Tab-separated table of C-alpha atoms and ligand atoms in Angstrom:
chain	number	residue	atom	x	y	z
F	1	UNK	CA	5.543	-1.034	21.313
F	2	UNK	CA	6.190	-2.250	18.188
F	3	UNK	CA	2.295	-1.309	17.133
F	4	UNK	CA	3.491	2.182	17.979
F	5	UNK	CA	6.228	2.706	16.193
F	6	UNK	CA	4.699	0.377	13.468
F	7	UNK	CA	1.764	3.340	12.937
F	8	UNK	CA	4.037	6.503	13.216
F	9	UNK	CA	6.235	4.816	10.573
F	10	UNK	CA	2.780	4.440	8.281
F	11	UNK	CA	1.719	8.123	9.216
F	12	UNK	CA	5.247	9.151	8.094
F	13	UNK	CA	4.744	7.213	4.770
F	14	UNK	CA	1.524	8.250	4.238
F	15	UNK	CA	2.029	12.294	4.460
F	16	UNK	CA	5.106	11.865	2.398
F	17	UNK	CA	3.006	9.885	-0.580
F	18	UNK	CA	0.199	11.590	-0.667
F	19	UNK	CA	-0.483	13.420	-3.730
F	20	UNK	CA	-2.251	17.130	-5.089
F	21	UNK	CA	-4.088	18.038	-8.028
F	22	UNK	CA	-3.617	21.197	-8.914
F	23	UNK	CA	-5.186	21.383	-12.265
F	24	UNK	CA	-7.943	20.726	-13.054
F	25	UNK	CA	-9.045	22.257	-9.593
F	26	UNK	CA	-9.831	19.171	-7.491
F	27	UNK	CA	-13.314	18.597	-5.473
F	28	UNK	CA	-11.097	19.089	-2.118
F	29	UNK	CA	-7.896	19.940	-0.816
F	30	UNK	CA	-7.160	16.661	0.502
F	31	UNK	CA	-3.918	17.647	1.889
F	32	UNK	CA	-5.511	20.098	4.209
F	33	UNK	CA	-5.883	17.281	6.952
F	34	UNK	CA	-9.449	17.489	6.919
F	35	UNK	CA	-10.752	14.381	8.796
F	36	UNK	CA	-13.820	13.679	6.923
F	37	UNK	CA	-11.576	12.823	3.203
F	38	UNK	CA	-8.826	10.590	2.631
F	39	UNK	CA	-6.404	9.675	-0.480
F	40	UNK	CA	-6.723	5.696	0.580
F	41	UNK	CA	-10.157	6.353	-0.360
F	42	UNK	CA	-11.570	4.977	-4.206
F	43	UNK	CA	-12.857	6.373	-6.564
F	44	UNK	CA	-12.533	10.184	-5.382
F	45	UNK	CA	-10.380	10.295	-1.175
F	46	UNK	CA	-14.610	10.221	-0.224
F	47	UNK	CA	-15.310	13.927	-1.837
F	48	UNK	CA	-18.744	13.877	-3.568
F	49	UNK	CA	-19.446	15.230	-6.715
F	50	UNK	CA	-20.070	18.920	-7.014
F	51	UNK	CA	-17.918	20.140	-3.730
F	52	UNK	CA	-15.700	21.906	-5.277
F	53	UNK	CA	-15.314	24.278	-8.673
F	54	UNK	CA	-15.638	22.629	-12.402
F	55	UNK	CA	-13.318	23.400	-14.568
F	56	UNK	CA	-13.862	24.176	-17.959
F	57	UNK	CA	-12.185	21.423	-19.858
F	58	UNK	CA	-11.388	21.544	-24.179
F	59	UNK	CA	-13.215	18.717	-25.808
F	60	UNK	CA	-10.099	17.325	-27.157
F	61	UNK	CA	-8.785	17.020	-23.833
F	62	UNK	CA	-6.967	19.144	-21.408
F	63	UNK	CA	-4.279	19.637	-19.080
F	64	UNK	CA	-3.467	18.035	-15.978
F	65	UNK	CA	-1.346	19.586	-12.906
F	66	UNK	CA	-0.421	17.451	-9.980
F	67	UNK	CA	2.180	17.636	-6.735
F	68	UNK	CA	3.776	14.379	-6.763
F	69	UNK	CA	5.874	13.674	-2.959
F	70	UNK	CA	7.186	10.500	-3.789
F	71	UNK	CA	10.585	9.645	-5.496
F	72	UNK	CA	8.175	8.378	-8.553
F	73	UNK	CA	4.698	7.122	-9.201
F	74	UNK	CA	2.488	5.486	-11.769
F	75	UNK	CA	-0.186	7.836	-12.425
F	76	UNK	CA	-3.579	6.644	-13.898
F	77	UNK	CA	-6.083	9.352	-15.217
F	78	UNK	CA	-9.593	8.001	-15.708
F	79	UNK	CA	-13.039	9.584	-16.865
F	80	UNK	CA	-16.754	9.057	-15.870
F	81	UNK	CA	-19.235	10.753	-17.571
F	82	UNK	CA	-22.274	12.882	-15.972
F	83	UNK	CA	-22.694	15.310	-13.229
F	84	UNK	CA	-22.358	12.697	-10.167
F	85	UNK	CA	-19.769	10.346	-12.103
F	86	UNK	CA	-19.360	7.345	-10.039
F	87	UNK	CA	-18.145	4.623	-13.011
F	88	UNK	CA	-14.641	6.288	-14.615
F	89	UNK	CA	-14.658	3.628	-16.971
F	90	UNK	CA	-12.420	5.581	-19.650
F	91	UNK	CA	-9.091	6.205	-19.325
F	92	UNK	CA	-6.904	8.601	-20.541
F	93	UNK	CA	-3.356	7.013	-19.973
F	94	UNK	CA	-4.208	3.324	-21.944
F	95	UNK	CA	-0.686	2.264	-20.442
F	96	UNK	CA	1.306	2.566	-17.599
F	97	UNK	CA	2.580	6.636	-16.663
F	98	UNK	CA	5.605	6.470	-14.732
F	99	UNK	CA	6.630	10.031	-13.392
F	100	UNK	CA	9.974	10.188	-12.129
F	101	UNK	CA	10.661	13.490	-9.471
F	102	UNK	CA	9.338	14.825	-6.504
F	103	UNK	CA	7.510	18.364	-7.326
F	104	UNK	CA	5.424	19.830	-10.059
F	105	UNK	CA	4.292	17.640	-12.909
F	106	UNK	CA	2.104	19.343	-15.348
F	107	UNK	CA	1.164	17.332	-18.662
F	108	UNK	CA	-0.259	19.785	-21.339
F	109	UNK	CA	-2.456	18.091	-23.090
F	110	UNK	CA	-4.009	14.721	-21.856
F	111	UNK	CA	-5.701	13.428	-25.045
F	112	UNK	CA	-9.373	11.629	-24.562
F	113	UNK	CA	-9.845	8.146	-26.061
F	114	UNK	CA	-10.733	8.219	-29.294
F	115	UNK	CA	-14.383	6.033	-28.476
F	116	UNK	CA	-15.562	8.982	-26.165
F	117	UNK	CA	-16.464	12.413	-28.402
F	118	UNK	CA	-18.155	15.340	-26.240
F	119	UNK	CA	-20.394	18.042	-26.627
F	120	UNK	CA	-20.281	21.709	-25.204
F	121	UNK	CA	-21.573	21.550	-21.848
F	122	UNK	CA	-21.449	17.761	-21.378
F	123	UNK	CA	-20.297	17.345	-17.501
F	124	UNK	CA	-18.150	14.599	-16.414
F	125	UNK	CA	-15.286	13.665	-13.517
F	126	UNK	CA	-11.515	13.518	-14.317
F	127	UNK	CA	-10.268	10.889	-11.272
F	128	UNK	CA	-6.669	10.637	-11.116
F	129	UNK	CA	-5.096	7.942	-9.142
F	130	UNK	CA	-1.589	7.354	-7.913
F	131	UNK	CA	0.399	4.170	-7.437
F	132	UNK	CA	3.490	2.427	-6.745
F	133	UNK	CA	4.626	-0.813	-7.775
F	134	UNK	CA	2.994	-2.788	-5.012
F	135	UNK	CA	-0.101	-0.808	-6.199
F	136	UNK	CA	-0.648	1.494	-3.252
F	137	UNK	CA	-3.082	3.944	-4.650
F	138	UNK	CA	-4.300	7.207	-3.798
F	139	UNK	CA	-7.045	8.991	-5.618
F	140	UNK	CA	-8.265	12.797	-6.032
F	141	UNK	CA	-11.184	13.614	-8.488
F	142	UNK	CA	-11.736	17.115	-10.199
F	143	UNK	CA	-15.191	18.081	-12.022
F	144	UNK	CA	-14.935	19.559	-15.225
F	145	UNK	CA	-17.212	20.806	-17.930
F	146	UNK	CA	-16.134	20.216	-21.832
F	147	UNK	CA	-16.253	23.550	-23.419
F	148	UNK	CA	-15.312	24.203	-27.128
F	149	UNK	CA	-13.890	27.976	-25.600
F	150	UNK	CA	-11.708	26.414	-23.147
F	151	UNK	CA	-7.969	25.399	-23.578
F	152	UNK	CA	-4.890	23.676	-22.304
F	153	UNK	CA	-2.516	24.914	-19.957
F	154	UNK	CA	0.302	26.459	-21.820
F	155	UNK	CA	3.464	28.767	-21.000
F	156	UNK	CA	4.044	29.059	-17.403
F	157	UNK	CA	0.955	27.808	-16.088
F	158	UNK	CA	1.945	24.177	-17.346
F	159	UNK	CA	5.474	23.824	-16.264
F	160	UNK	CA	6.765	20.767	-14.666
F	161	UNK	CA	9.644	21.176	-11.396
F	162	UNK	CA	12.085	18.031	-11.091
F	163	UNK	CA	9.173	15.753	-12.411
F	164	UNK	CA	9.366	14.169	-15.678
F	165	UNK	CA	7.141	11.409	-16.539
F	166	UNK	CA	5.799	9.247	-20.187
F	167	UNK	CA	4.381	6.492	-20.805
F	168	UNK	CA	6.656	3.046	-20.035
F	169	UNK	CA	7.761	1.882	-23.684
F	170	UNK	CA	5.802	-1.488	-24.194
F	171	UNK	CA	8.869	-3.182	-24.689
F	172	UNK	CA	9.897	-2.800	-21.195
F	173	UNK	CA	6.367	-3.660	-19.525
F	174	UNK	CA	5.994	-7.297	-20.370
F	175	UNK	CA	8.597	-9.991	-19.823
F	176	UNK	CA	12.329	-10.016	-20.677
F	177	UNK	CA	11.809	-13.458	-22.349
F	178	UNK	CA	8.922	-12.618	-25.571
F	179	UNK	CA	8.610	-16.349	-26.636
F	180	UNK	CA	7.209	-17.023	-22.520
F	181	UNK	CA	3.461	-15.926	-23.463
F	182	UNK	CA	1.460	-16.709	-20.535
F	183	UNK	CA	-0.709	-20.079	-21.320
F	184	UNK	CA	1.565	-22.482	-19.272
F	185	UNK	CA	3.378	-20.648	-16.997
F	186	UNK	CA	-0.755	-20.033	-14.874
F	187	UNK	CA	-0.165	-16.117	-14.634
F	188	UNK	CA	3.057	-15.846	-13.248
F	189	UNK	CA	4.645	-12.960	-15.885
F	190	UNK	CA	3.202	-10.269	-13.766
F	191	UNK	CA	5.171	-11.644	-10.588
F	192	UNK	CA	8.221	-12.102	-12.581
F	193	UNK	CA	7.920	-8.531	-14.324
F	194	UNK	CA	7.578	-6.388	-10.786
F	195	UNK	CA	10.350	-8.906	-9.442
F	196	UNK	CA	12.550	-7.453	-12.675
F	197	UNK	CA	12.134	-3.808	-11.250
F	198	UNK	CA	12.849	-3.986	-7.671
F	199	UNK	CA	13.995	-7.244	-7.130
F	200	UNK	CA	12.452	-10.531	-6.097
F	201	UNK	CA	14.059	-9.965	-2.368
F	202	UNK	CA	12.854	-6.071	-2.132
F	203	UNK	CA	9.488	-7.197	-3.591
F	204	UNK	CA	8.697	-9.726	-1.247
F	205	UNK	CA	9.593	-7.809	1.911
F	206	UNK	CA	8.522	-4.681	0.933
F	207	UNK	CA	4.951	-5.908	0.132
F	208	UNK	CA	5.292	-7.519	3.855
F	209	UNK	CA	5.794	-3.904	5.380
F	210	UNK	CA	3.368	-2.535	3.226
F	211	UNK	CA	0.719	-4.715	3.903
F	212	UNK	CA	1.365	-5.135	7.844
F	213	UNK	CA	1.406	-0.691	7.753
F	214	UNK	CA	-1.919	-0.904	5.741
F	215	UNK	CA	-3.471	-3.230	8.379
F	216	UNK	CA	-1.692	-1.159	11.143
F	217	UNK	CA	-3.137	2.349	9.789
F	218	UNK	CA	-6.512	0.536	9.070
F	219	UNK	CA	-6.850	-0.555	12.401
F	220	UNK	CA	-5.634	2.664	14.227
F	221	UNK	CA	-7.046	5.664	12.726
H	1	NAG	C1	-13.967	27.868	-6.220
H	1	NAG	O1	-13.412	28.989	-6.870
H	1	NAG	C2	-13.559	30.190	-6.134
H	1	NAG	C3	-13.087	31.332	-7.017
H	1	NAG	O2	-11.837	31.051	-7.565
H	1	NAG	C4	-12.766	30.092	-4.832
H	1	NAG	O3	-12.900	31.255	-4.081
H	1	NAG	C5	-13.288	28.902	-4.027
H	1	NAG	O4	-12.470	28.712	-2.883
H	1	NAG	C6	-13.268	27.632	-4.864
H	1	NAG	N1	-13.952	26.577	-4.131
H	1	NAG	C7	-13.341	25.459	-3.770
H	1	NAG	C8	-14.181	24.464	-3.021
H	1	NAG	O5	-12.171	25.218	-4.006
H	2	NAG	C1	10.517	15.828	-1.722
H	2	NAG	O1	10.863	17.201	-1.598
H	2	NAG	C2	10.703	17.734	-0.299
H	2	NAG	C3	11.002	19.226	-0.351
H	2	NAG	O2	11.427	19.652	-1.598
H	2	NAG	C4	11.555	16.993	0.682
H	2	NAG	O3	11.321	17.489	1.973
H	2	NAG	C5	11.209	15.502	0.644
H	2	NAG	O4	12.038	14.771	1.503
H	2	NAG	C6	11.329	14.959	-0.756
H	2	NAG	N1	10.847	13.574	-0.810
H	2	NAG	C7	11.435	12.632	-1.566
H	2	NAG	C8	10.815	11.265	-1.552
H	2	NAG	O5	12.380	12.848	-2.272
H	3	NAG	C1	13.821	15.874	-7.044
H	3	NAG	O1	13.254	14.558	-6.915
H	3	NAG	C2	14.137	13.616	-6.320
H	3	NAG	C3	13.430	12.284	-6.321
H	3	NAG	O2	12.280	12.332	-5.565
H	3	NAG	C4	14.501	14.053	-4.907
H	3	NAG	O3	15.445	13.158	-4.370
H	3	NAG	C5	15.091	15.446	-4.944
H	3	NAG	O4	15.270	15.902	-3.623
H	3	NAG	C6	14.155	16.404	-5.661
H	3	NAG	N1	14.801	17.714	-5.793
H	3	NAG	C7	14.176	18.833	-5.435
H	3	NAG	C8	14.936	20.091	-5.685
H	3	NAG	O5	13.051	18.845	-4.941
H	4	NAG	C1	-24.035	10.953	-6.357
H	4	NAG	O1	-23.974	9.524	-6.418
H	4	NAG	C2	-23.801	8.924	-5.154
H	4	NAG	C3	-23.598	7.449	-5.364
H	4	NAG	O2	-24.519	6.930	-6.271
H	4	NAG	C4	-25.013	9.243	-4.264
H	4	NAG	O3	-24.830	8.675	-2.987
H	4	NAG	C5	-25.165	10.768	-4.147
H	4	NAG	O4	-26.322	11.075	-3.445
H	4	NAG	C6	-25.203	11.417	-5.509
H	4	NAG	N1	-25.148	12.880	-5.354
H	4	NAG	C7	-25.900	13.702	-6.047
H	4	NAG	C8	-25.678	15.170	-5.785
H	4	NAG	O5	-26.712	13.318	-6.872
H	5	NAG	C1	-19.400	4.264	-19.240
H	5	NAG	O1	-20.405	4.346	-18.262
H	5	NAG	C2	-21.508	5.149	-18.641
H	5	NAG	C3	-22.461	5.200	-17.467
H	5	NAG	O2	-21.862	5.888	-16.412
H	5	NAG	C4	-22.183	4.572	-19.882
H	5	NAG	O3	-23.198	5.433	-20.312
H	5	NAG	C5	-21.152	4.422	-20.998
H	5	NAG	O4	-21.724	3.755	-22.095
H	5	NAG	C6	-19.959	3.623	-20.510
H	5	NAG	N1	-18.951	3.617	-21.560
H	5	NAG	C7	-18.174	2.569	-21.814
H	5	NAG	C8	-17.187	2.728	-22.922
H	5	NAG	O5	-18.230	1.547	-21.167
H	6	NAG	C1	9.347	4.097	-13.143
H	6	NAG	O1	10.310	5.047	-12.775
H	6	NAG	C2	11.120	4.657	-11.670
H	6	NAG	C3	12.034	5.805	-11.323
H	6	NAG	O2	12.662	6.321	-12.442
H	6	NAG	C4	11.880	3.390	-12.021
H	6	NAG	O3	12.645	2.968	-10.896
H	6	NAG	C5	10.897	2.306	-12.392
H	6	NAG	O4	11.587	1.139	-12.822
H	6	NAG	C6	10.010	2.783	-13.538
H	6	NAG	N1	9.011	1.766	-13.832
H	6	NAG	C7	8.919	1.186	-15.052
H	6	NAG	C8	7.884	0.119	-15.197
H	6	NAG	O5	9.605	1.526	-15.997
H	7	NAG	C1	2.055	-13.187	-27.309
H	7	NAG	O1	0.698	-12.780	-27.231
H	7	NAG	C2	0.457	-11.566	-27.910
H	7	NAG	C3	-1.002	-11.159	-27.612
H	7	NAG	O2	-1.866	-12.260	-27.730
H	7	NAG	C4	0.740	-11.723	-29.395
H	7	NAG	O3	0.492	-10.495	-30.058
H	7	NAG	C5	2.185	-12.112	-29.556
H	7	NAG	O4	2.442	-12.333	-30.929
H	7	NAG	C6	2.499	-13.362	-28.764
H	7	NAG	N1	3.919	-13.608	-28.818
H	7	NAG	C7	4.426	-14.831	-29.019
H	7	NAG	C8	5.899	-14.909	-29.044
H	7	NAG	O5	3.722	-15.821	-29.151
């Protein structure tokens, strides 16, 4: 019984989290219930390369369109290079992106890091991922192709609808107390920082439900 209701409760979750990417178009519409793909799944929900469109892309970096269900997220936008990218080991939000809103988020112009420069035609895989703070992710990937023609969203095809979102000022990342650096205290600043945003209590038992749905949901379906 408690199984039961333990599993509806992590279906629930899960359809309300899950994310879209709506620009650039993504390999698969992963919310379309389609058995063989899923969100949980890294790097890309378990699309290949190539199964959907490629976008064209400017070389200075483009837009980015999602459909965010939660009350907020973290959102993590990573690059791998190549027609079948399977290592996205740039990124294109260096710290955390914390999107606040439920609806359309569209971010005009996602800058690339300034170690990667690309060529007309080069191929590569924008992977965007989705957290919260436990770090429950969920992952879509889109192809693209860099072209020196193409360009960013603008106008009305980039707007954002009760989503706003920016990077979290470093100030507010780290620990309250700047004189702690971490050599004595044997990695505990990251425990103590998520404990500052939701609360030590609310951590500890929310990470309890999480995990027990995870193993629930892994086991199930
Ligand atoms: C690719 O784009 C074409 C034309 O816009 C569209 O008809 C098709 O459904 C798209 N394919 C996928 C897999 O989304
Ligand atoms: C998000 O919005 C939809 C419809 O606008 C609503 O049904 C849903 O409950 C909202 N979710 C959250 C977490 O606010
Ligand atoms: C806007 O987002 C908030 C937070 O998720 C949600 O509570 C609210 O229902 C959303 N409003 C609309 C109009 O979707
Ligand atoms: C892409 O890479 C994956 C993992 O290395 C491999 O399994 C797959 O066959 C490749 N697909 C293509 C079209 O090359
Ligand atoms: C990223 O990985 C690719 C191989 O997929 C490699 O060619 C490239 O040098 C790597 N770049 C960095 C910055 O690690
Ligand atoms: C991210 O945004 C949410 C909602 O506004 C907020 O509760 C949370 O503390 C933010 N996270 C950080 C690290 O600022
Ligand atoms: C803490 O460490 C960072 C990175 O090593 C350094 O920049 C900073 O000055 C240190 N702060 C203190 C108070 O020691």
């Amino acid at each position: 019984m408690k199984v039961t209701s333990l599993a509806v409760l992590a279906t629930a979750q899960l359809a309300a989290a899950h994310f879209g990417l709506e620009y650039p178009e993504w390999r698969f519409d992963t919310l379309s219930g389609d058995e063989r793909y899923s969100q949980w799944e890294y790097p890309c929900a378990g699309v290949p390369a190539g199964t959907g469109n490629r976008t064209e892309w400017p070389l200075t970096g483009g837009s980015i369109k999602l459909e965010l269900h939660h009350a907020w997220s973290y959102v993590f936008v990573n690059l791998g290079l190549g027609e079948n990218a399977t290592v996205f080991n740039y990124t294109l939000t260096p710290s955390l992106y914390n999107t606040t809103g439920n609806g359309t988020y569209c971010l005009p112009q996602l800058p690339l890091p300034t170690n990667l420069k690309v060529n007309d035609g080069d191929l590569a895989s924008l992977q965007v991922i989705t957290a919260d703070y436990k770090g429950t992710s969920l992952y879509n990937c889109a192809d693209i192709v860099f072209r020196s023609s193409a360009k960013a969203l603008s106008g009305d095809d980039c707007k954002s609808n009760n989503v706003t979102g920016g990077f979290v000022a470093a100030a507010t990342q780290g620990s309250d107390d700047d004189s702690k650096n971490d050599t004595t205290s044997g990695g505990n600043n990251q425990g103590s920082g998520a404990a500052h945003i939701g609360g030590a209590n609310t951590m500890v038992l929310s990470s309890v439900v999480g995990l027990a749905l995870a193993f629930v949901y892994g086991l199930g379906l």
